[in-house]
């Protein structure tokens, strides 16, 4: 019996496969066994056998991958956490899933998520809530909660998530793992079941900054199937930890004071001190329109989703409920029974925001606020190399504690939403514990500065020295 | 009594004949098995995204330029949200407030805009397929879904049904000349809706309009608009008011029925499609589109009228049918300045076109027609012989000169040759010849034939006519006269 | 902020059939959310251009080159109702 390969980091395992020390099929098989330990409801599917062919020659060296449910995977259920897509088997795979498989990250498992990526707790999943491995009474965050919980618990070596307003970063923070939301457009969205098209972006959820950099390095590039995708002008390859000497860190006063739990704030301030001790300068900065970001976000994202989700109509795939009273009645019954309450709420909100007479007041204004938020970041990056905030204002909360109050759930996204609106990259790294639960530190840079923020994140990661082994199943 | 005038604007959809659909790589081929020309994008599968077809943008620009529009440097695709079984995504991707082309004009009718969008799927009601359990359900075929459409919207500048029909025909001709669409109304690659209102003559403000759909031929466009104008006029004269609604014209009965009930007010919730970025049109793309423009039909007709002095009908026949015009010009080119343009024009638009209406311009090589016309114009064959040669060429190909030689169709020079021909005929038909000699031919009205034959060189037709006449004077009388007159 | 009749209109546009019991709750929820997001109405946005996408500004076009379509079996395999050649839908005209 060979040694336990699942204790290796993804980067280390990749290196060992490439050097011939580890057999990729053996690695896959061990991870396949591990994935069966899932008692967190983190996984929606896992491979029932080792793939015949694993691209071990690729840069990822055959390290298997967990993929959020909403990525289309040919012949493998892709349900986006929704009853309306229960058991749906797409005839094609998302560009990024194909690209990663070709680079040597074969599909190991699919992970549960909030329905259509709408949620911050993973409780809006038609297939049951995902549980946080740090505390089984608590949520893992959302919407990529299954991916974050699976990585934290060691059910998959690394995973793909998607981030629309914080859906990679917040669950990464709440589960004590690394989550990168890349620059909008740097990763193809083709084959990602859409929530809000102008905001959705795929990114890695991993145990370390190095793993995140390695996985992300194989995700980028213009895709002919996604006209909003672009070639990365400064592609990520290997990211050495950056020397923090002289690095200017801006701390936006709007996102680092009011509304943040004291334990989270303490951990945040401690890490800023650490950064200073490594030679960085830390100064307050301003994002004056950031307080309006949530309002703009909760108009833009629902508006786009109300239209994106119109295709779920019971005709070509998925659920159909037909009361036998004609086409419209079939639509109404299918969509009311197929979508959960949060999805229905956002469809209603978005339909309202786009409806005649309200477009200018809501959607049109929100798009203008978006401009102001981008300009705020542009101004801040004239004086700072990177912006730091807590990722989530709170640690993982108890299951069921916020489900009755959608607005308070929405408000917990306030540190992550501004970057989504601006389309700029942001990474969350584990920043110690508060009351025994993980806290996240968010580092934000200008568009396409992934190399920079990954480098700074790697330095701080080393300095913080977070130990996530308690979450391992 | 108040006099009324109609105010008509048209909305025309043209299916663009690109190699692939508007937003995906499927080939828009028609008449294929249902649902065999689809992909994740045009089926609206979860996760699929649209990418704009460069050729559709190019075709749209050509159309805009041909209609004198200005081209937007930046245009935007919006989503038009509505649920229907023919809509795979729950929205159509169409241009809204920033279209590709705007503000043009064709033959005095202002063009409001030309924009691009994707076509819907086809809904087949099962009752139509003859299935037993009635129309409880329908079947959707997504092959057509995503086919590129250019929508042309006119200002309400048309004043009668006949004018609308004529203008639409000119538009069709213009689009056809651009070679960007089949523009076939019966097959649906050209579709026309009309906005119609009626107001008292002299009134400036527009009255309430109705929208008329489903007129799938030029005749029905005219009939449908006519019927709706009449309906509104009678309504107004009797003190009624026109209600804004969409009407469906039934070509079989000529009746108009309201399509949708009023309670469903449409709210398409247009917003910029977040899957697509604005389309930037740079000067290079515009120049390329401009360079691809042929001479447009209206301009071509004017040129023929001015250059050759042709009357309107002839100029338009050649100008509006690009392939006829091309053939005409190619023949002139070969024959050179000395030839008669009118002869070439009438032969192309008359003789050739009447024989092969479909693709007449490519039915015969210009050099072949030029050769034939040279024989005709050089008086080496008669018009009748030329027609015979044309029939042969169209049916079997070959060179006119060879056909003339092998068929012996060349005009006979008269004098000795004629005498020889007549001698042969007489020798072959002694009894008939005897009657002729006895003077029966006078009773048959062929005196003119004799006179003419002595005066002019005689064609083989006359010889044949004569011989036939000799065989059967009764039957031949009429024919011989006709041949005579043609000579 | 939003009343019952607007909620019903929106639900109709979105093809969601609401249970009578849900209408009141969703009206209240939407009102409280709209109340919050309405804070952007206080901003002076005169002269501010809207942002639809934050990074790329204009899209590359696709060359007009055909690619293979999906096979009919794959296309129909996930359909709730098909007649073997197309997708069956209830009659748009209403019930039978
Ligand atoms: Zn397609």
Short mmCIF file of N, CA and C and ligand atoms in Angstrom, two decimals, chain B residues 21 24-26 37-43, chain C residues 69, ligand 1:
data_model
loop_
_atom_site.label_atom_id
_atom_site.label_comp_id
_atom_site.label_asym_id
_atom_site.label_seq_id
_atom_site.Cartn_x
_atom_site.Cartn_y
_atom_site.Cartn_z
N UNK B 21 -24.90 31.09 -38.45
CA UNK B 21 -25.96 31.87 -37.80
C UNK B 21 -25.41 33.16 -37.19
N UNK B 24 -23.73 31.92 -33.59
CA UNK B 24 -23.07 30.63 -33.41
C UNK B 24 -22.62 30.10 -34.76
N UNK B 25 -21.88 29.00 -34.75
CA UNK B 25 -21.29 28.48 -35.98
C UNK B 25 -22.17 27.52 -36.76
N UNK B 26 -23.43 27.35 -36.35
CA UNK B 26 -24.31 26.45 -37.11
C UNK B 26 -24.59 27.04 -38.48
N UNK B 37 -29.64 21.34 -36.98
CA UNK B 37 -28.74 22.48 -37.21
C UNK B 37 -28.72 23.34 -35.97
N UNK B 38 -28.38 22.75 -34.86
CA UNK B 38 -28.40 23.51 -33.61
C UNK B 38 -27.17 23.18 -32.77
N UNK B 39 -26.91 24.07 -31.83
CA UNK B 39 -25.78 23.90 -30.92
C UNK B 39 -26.18 24.51 -29.58
N UNK B 40 -25.32 24.43 -28.57
CA UNK B 40 -25.70 24.99 -27.28
C UNK B 40 -26.19 26.44 -27.36
N UNK B 41 -25.55 27.24 -28.23
CA UNK B 41 -25.92 28.65 -28.27
C UNK B 41 -27.30 28.87 -28.87
N UNK B 42 -27.56 28.30 -30.05
CA UNK B 42 -28.85 28.60 -30.68
C UNK B 42 -30.00 27.79 -30.09
N UNK B 43 -29.67 26.81 -29.24
CA UNK B 43 -30.70 26.08 -28.52
C UNK B 43 -30.97 26.72 -27.16
N UNK C 69 -22.80 21.07 -36.04
CA UNK C 69 -23.89 21.19 -35.09
C UNK C 69 -23.96 19.94 -34.23
ZN1 LIG D 1 -26.00 27.03 -33.23
#
